[in-house]
């Protein structure tokens, strides 16, 4: 089984209306459609671009205003998924639940379904500056091309959650990200490589590029899209199937061969998933089956 994925290096810049945002998103979707993509990944916090619209009096909007765009955002991406027949991981959007803010990834199915995965691990900035709440549940999503997981940015830095994803059957981890400097970018990038090697899965990662001068904590961005593979002979030596140009406005596209994952798990140079010492530490497969 193969699936074609595109990852968007979304260019953040000041806009004046939701229609501008919609036109930019549709441009990326149409480009991915022309490439024959079946899955498209947008970055974390890319909808903060909507805050640059302002309140009409010259004042910038704040993170607390972002949930007011939720209905428009969901309608836009649901219609694009149905129109193109693609699965769209619509980055993350801030939603309000019970008076609390959640940084939430959205999966838009071609048949109109919309699923959500709130970010599980919250950075200090999200907690102290934006008053975000942690997601309280983790799930795997079934698609016609197999099982996938969506883990947002900081989530990928925690090995336990990706162990759980693999134990639940996920072969592809989609990771929408947003980092503002090289340190944050490389933390996410290096740990994504580690998770791909440890669990013998694909990781599709992308981030925001560009700048939002009027939006606090989104003024600068440092990002790059990449498709990461296990490091074994059927795959590229550096575990990189494709990567974009850092901080450029672009899309990258690659074909993921799931059969190669199954092959290296059984007969690879190393068999990291099979060789886990579950006599010494947690066997997530057993834990998940019992749960």
CSV table of C-alpha atoms in Angstrom, one decimal:
chain,number,residue,atom,x,y,z
A,1,UNK,CA,0.0,0.0,0.0
A,2,UNK,CA,1.2,3.5,-0.9
A,3,UNK,CA,0.0,6.9,-0.1
A,4,UNK,CA,1.0,10.3,-1.5
A,5,UNK,CA,1.4,13.1,1.0
A,6,UNK,CA,2.0,16.8,0.6
A,7,UNK,CA,3.2,19.1,3.4
A,8,UNK,CA,2.7,22.9,3.3
A,9,UNK,CA,5.3,25.4,4.4
A,10,UNK,CA,2.6,27.9,5.1
A,11,UNK,CA,3.7,31.5,4.6
A,12,UNK,CA,2.4,33.8,7.3
A,13,UNK,CA,1.9,37.4,6.4
A,14,UNK,CA,-0.6,40.1,7.3
A,15,UNK,CA,-4.0,39.9,5.7
A,16,UNK,CA,-7.2,42.0,5.8
A,17,UNK,CA,-10.0,39.4,5.6
A,18,UNK,CA,-11.0,35.8,6.0
A,19,UNK,CA,-11.4,35.6,2.2
A,20,UNK,CA,-7.6,36.3,1.8
A,21,UNK,CA,-6.9,33.5,4.2
A,22,UNK,CA,-9.3,31.1,2.3
A,23,UNK,CA,-7.7,32.0,-1.0
A,24,UNK,CA,-4.2,31.2,0.3
A,25,UNK,CA,-5.3,27.9,1.7
A,26,UNK,CA,-7.1,27.0,-1.5
A,27,UNK,CA,-4.0,27.8,-3.5
A,28,UNK,CA,-2.0,25.2,-1.5
A,29,UNK,CA,-4.8,22.7,-1.7
A,30,UNK,CA,-5.0,23.1,-5.5
A,31,UNK,CA,-1.3,22.7,-5.8
A,32,UNK,CA,-1.3,19.5,-3.8
A,33,UNK,CA,-4.2,18.2,-5.9
A,34,UNK,CA,-2.2,18.9,-9.1
A,35,UNK,CA,0.6,16.7,-7.5
A,36,UNK,CA,-1.9,13.9,-6.9
A,37,UNK,CA,-1.7,14.1,-3.1
A,38,UNK,CA,-4.0,12.0,-1.0
A,39,UNK,CA,-3.1,13.6,2.3
A,40,UNK,CA,-2.2,17.2,2.9
A,41,UNK,CA,-0.6,18.6,6.1
A,42,UNK,CA,-0.8,22.2,7.2
A,43,UNK,CA,1.3,23.5,10.1
A,44,UNK,CA,0.5,24.3,13.7
A,45,UNK,CA,-1.0,27.7,14.6
A,46,UNK,CA,-1.3,28.7,10.9
A,47,UNK,CA,-4.7,30.1,11.5
A,48,UNK,CA,-3.2,32.8,13.8
A,49,UNK,CA,-2.8,34.6,10.5
A,50,UNK,CA,-6.5,35.5,11.0
A,51,UNK,CA,-5.5,37.6,14.0
A,52,UNK,CA,-3.6,40.0,11.7
A,53,UNK,CA,-6.9,41.1,10.3
A,54,UNK,CA,-7.4,43.3,13.4
A,55,UNK,CA,-10.5,44.6,14.9
A,56,UNK,CA,-11.3,47.4,12.4
A,57,UNK,CA,-9.9,50.2,14.6
A,58,UNK,CA,-6.2,49.4,14.0
A,59,UNK,CA,-5.9,47.1,17.0
A,60,UNK,CA,-4.6,43.5,16.6
A,61,UNK,CA,-6.7,40.6,17.7
A,62,UNK,CA,-5.5,38.3,20.5
A,63,UNK,CA,-5.4,34.6,20.9
A,64,UNK,CA,-8.7,34.8,22.7
A,65,UNK,CA,-10.4,36.0,19.5
A,66,UNK,CA,-9.2,33.1,17.4
A,67,UNK,CA,-12.0,30.7,18.3
A,68,UNK,CA,-14.5,33.1,16.8
A,69,UNK,CA,-13.2,31.9,13.4
A,70,UNK,CA,-13.8,28.2,14.1
A,71,UNK,CA,-17.0,27.8,12.2
A,72,UNK,CA,-15.6,29.5,9.1
A,73,UNK,CA,-12.3,27.5,9.3
A,74,UNK,CA,-14.2,24.2,9.6
A,75,UNK,CA,-16.5,25.0,6.7
A,76,UNK,CA,-13.7,26.0,4.5
A,77,UNK,CA,-11.5,22.9,5.0
A,78,UNK,CA,-14.5,20.5,5.0
A,79,UNK,CA,-15.5,21.8,1.6
A,80,UNK,CA,-12.0,21.6,0.2
A,81,UNK,CA,-11.6,18.0,1.4
A,82,UNK,CA,-14.9,17.0,-0.2
A,83,UNK,CA,-14.2,18.9,-3.4
A,84,UNK,CA,-10.7,17.4,-3.9
A,85,UNK,CA,-11.3,13.9,-2.4
A,86,UNK,CA,-8.2,14.4,-0.2
A,87,UNK,CA,-7.6,13.9,3.5
A,88,UNK,CA,-6.6,17.3,4.9
A,89,UNK,CA,-4.8,17.7,8.2
A,90,UNK,CA,-5.8,21.3,8.7
A,91,UNK,CA,-2.8,22.2,10.9
A,92,UNK,CA,-4.0,23.3,14.3
A,93,UNK,CA,-6.7,25.9,15.2
A,94,UNK,CA,-7.4,27.2,18.7
A,95,UNK,CA,-10.9,26.2,19.9
A,96,UNK,CA,-12.8,27.0,23.0
A,97,UNK,CA,-14.4,24.3,25.1
A,98,UNK,CA,-16.1,25.1,28.4
A,99,UNK,CA,-14.3,28.5,28.6
A,100,UNK,CA,-10.9,26.9,28.0
A,101,UNK,CA,-8.6,27.2,25.0
A,102,UNK,CA,-7.2,24.1,23.2
A,103,UNK,CA,-4.6,24.0,20.5
A,104,UNK,CA,-6.4,21.4,18.3
A,105,UNK,CA,-5.5,19.6,15.1
A,106,UNK,CA,-8.3,18.8,12.7
A,107,UNK,CA,-8.6,16.0,10.2
A,108,UNK,CA,-11.0,16.6,7.4
A,109,UNK,CA,-12.1,13.5,5.5
A,110,UNK,CA,-13.2,13.5,1.9
A,111,UNK,CA,-16.7,12.3,3.0
A,112,UNK,CA,-17.3,15.4,5.1
A,113,UNK,CA,-16.3,13.9,8.5
A,114,UNK,CA,-14.2,16.1,10.8
A,115,UNK,CA,-12.1,14.6,13.6
A,116,UNK,CA,-10.0,16.4,16.2
A,117,UNK,CA,-6.9,15.8,18.3
A,118,UNK,CA,-6.0,18.4,20.9
A,119,UNK,CA,-2.3,18.9,21.6
A,120,UNK,CA,-1.3,16.8,24.6
A,121,UNK,CA,1.9,18.5,25.8
A,122,UNK,CA,1.8,22.3,26.2
A,123,UNK,CA,4.8,24.5,26.0
A,124,UNK,CA,5.4,27.2,28.7
A,125,UNK,CA,4.5,30.0,26.2
A,126,UNK,CA,1.1,28.3,25.5
A,127,UNK,CA,0.5,28.0,29.2
A,128,UNK,CA,1.7,31.3,30.5
A,129,UNK,CA,1.0,33.7,27.6
A,130,UNK,CA,-2.0,32.1,26.0
A,131,UNK,CA,-3.6,30.2,28.9
A,132,UNK,CA,-3.9,27.0,26.8
A,133,UNK,CA,-5.1,23.7,28.2
A,134,UNK,CA,-3.7,20.2,27.6
A,135,UNK,CA,-5.7,17.7,25.6
A,136,UNK,CA,-6.9,14.8,27.7
A,137,UNK,CA,-7.2,12.0,25.2
A,138,UNK,CA,-5.2,10.4,22.4
A,139,UNK,CA,-6.6,8.5,19.4
A,140,UNK,CA,-5.6,6.9,16.2
A,141,UNK,CA,-7.5,7.7,13.0
A,142,UNK,CA,-8.6,5.1,10.5
A,143,UNK,CA,-8.4,6.0,6.8
A,144,UNK,CA,-8.7,4.1,3.6
A,145,UNK,CA,-4.9,4.1,3.4
A,146,UNK,CA,-4.4,2.8,7.0
A,147,UNK,CA,-4.0,4.2,10.5
A,148,UNK,CA,-2.5,7.5,11.2
A,149,UNK,CA,-1.7,9.6,14.3
A,150,UNK,CA,-1.6,13.4,14.6
A,151,UNK,CA,0.9,14.7,17.2
A,152,UNK,CA,1.5,18.5,17.3
A,153,UNK,CA,5.0,20.0,17.6
A,154,UNK,CA,6.1,19.6,21.3
A,155,UNK,CA,4.2,16.2,21.4
A,156,UNK,CA,6.8,14.6,19.1
A,157,UNK,CA,9.5,15.3,21.8
A,158,UNK,CA,7.9,12.7,24.1
A,159,UNK,CA,8.8,9.1,23.1
A,160,UNK,CA,6.0,7.5,25.1
A,161,UNK,CA,3.2,8.9,23.0
A,162,UNK,CA,4.7,7.7,19.7
A,163,UNK,CA,5.2,4.3,21.2
A,164,UNK,CA,1.5,4.3,22.0
A,165,UNK,CA,0.7,5.4,18.5
A,166,UNK,CA,2.7,2.6,17.0
A,167,UNK,CA,1.2,0.1,19.4
A,168,UNK,CA,-2.3,1.2,18.3
A,169,UNK,CA,-1.3,0.5,14.7
A,170,UNK,CA,-0.3,3.9,13.3
A,171,UNK,CA,2.3,3.7,10.4
A,172,UNK,CA,2.4,7.4,9.7
A,173,UNK,CA,2.7,10.3,12.2
A,174,UNK,CA,1.6,13.7,11.0
A,175,UNK,CA,3.2,16.5,12.9
A,176,UNK,CA,2.0,20.0,12.4
A,177,UNK,CA,4.6,22.4,14.0
A,178,UNK,CA,5.3,26.0,14.6
A,179,UNK,CA,8.7,27.2,15.8
A,180,UNK,CA,10.2,30.7,15.9
A,181,UNK,CA,13.9,30.0,16.0
A,182,UNK,CA,16.6,27.4,15.2
A,183,UNK,CA,16.6,25.9,18.7
A,184,UNK,CA,12.9,25.0,18.6
A,185,UNK,CA,13.0,23.9,15.0
A,186,UNK,CA,15.9,21.5,15.6
A,187,UNK,CA,14.3,20.1,18.8
A,188,UNK,CA,11.3,19.1,16.8
A,189,UNK,CA,13.3,18.0,13.8
A,190,UNK,CA,15.8,15.8,15.7
A,191,UNK,CA,13.2,14.1,17.9
A,192,UNK,CA,11.1,13.4,14.8
A,193,UNK,CA,14.0,11.5,13.4
A,194,UNK,CA,14.4,9.6,16.7
A,195,UNK,CA,10.7,8.7,16.8
A,196,UNK,CA,10.9,7.4,13.2
A,197,UNK,CA,13.9,5.2,14.0
A,198,UNK,CA,12.6,3.9,17.4
A,199,UNK,CA,9.2,2.9,16.0
A,200,UNK,CA,10.0,2.3,12.3
A,201,UNK,CA,7.3,4.7,11.1
A,202,UNK,CA,7.1,7.6,8.8
A,203,UNK,CA,6.9,11.1,10.2
A,204,UNK,CA,5.5,13.9,8.1
A,205,UNK,CA,6.4,17.3,9.6
A,206,UNK,CA,5.9,20.8,8.6
A,207,UNK,CA,6.1,24.3,10.1
A,208,UNK,CA,5.1,27.9,9.5
A,209,UNK,CA,7.3,30.4,7.7
A,210,UNK,CA,7.1,34.1,7.3
A,211,UNK,CA,6.1,36.7,9.9
A,212,UNK,CA,3.1,38.3,11.6
A,213,UNK,CA,4.4,41.6,12.9
A,214,UNK,CA,1.2,42.5,14.7
A,215,UNK,CA,0.5,39.1,16.4
A,216,UNK,CA,2.2,38.5,19.7
A,217,UNK,CA,4.4,35.3,19.8
A,218,UNK,CA,3.9,34.8,16.1
A,219,UNK,CA,6.2,37.7,14.9
A,220,UNK,CA,8.9,35.4,13.5
A,221,UNK,CA,8.8,31.8,12.2
A,222,UNK,CA,11.5,29.3,11.3
A,223,UNK,CA,10.1,26.3,9.5
A,224,UNK,CA,10.6,23.5,6.9
A,225,UNK,CA,8.5,20.6,5.6
A,226,UNK,CA,10.0,17.2,5.6
A,227,UNK,CA,9.1,13.5,5.2
A,228,UNK,CA,11.2,11.4,7.5
A,229,UNK,CA,11.8,7.6,7.2
A,230,UNK,CA,13.4,4.9,9.3
A,231,UNK,CA,17.2,4.7,8.7
A,232,UNK,CA,17.6,1.5,6.8
A,233,UNK,CA,18.6,0.2,3.4
A,234,UNK,CA,15.2,0.5,1.6
A,235,UNK,CA,15.1,4.2,2.6
A,236,UNK,CA,17.4,7.2,1.9
A,237,UNK,CA,20.6,7.0,4.0
A,238,UNK,CA,19.8,10.1,6.0
A,239,UNK,CA,16.2,9.1,6.6
A,240,UNK,CA,15.0,12.0,4.4
A,241,UNK,CA,12.5,11.2,1.6
A,242,UNK,CA,12.0,14.9,0.8
A,243,UNK,CA,12.5,18.3,2.5
A,244,UNK,CA,11.7,21.8,1.5
A,245,UNK,CA,13.9,24.9,1.5
A,246,UNK,CA,14.1,26.4,4.9
A,247,UNK,CA,11.7,29.4,5.4
A,248,UNK,CA,10.5,29.3,1.8
A,249,UNK,CA,6.8,29.4,0.7
A,250,UNK,CA,6.3,26.0,-0.8
A,251,UNK,CA,4.9,22.4,-0.7
A,252,UNK,CA,6.8,19.1,-0.7
A,253,UNK,CA,5.3,15.8,-1.9
A,254,UNK,CA,6.4,12.2,-1.5
A,255,UNK,CA,5.0,8.7,-1.8
A,256,UNK,CA,5.0,6.6,1.4
A,257,UNK,CA,5.3,2.8,0.8
A,258,UNK,CA,3.9,1.1,3.8
A,259,UNK,CA,5.2,-2.3,2.7
A,260,UNK,CA,8.7,-1.1,3.2
A,261,UNK,CA,7.9,-0.4,6.9
A,262,UNK,CA,6.6,-3.9,7.3
A,263,UNK,CA,9.7,-5.3,5.6
A,264,UNK,CA,12.2,-3.5,7.8
A,265,UNK,CA,10.3,-4.3,11.0
A,266,UNK,CA,10.8,-8.0,10.1
A,267,UNK,CA,14.1,-8.1,8.2
A,268,UNK,CA,15.8,-4.8,8.6
A,269,UNK,CA,19.5,-4.1,9.5
A,270,UNK,CA,18.0,-3.3,12.9
A,271,UNK,CA,14.5,-4.3,14.1
A,272,UNK,CA,14.0,-1.7,16.8
A,273,UNK,CA,10.3,-2.3,17.3
A,274,UNK,CA,10.7,-6.1,17.6
A,275,UNK,CA,13.7,-5.9,19.8
A,276,UNK,CA,12.2,-3.8,22.6
A,277,UNK,CA,13.1,-5.1,26.0
A,278,UNK,CA,9.5,-5.4,27.3
A,279,UNK,CA,10.8,-7.5,30.2
A,280,UNK,CA,12.5,-4.3,31.4
A,281,UNK,CA,10.0,-1.5,30.4
A,282,UNK,CA,6.5,-0.9,29.4
A,283,UNK,CA,5.0,-3.1,26.6
A,284,UNK,CA,2.7,-0.6,24.9
A,285,UNK,CA,1.2,-3.3,22.7
A,286,UNK,CA,0.1,-5.3,25.7
A,287,UNK,CA,-1.1,-2.1,27.5
A,288,UNK,CA,-3.2,-1.1,24.5
A,289,UNK,CA,-4.7,-4.5,24.0
A,290,UNK,CA,-5.7,-4.7,27.7
A,291,UNK,CA,-7.1,-1.2,27.6
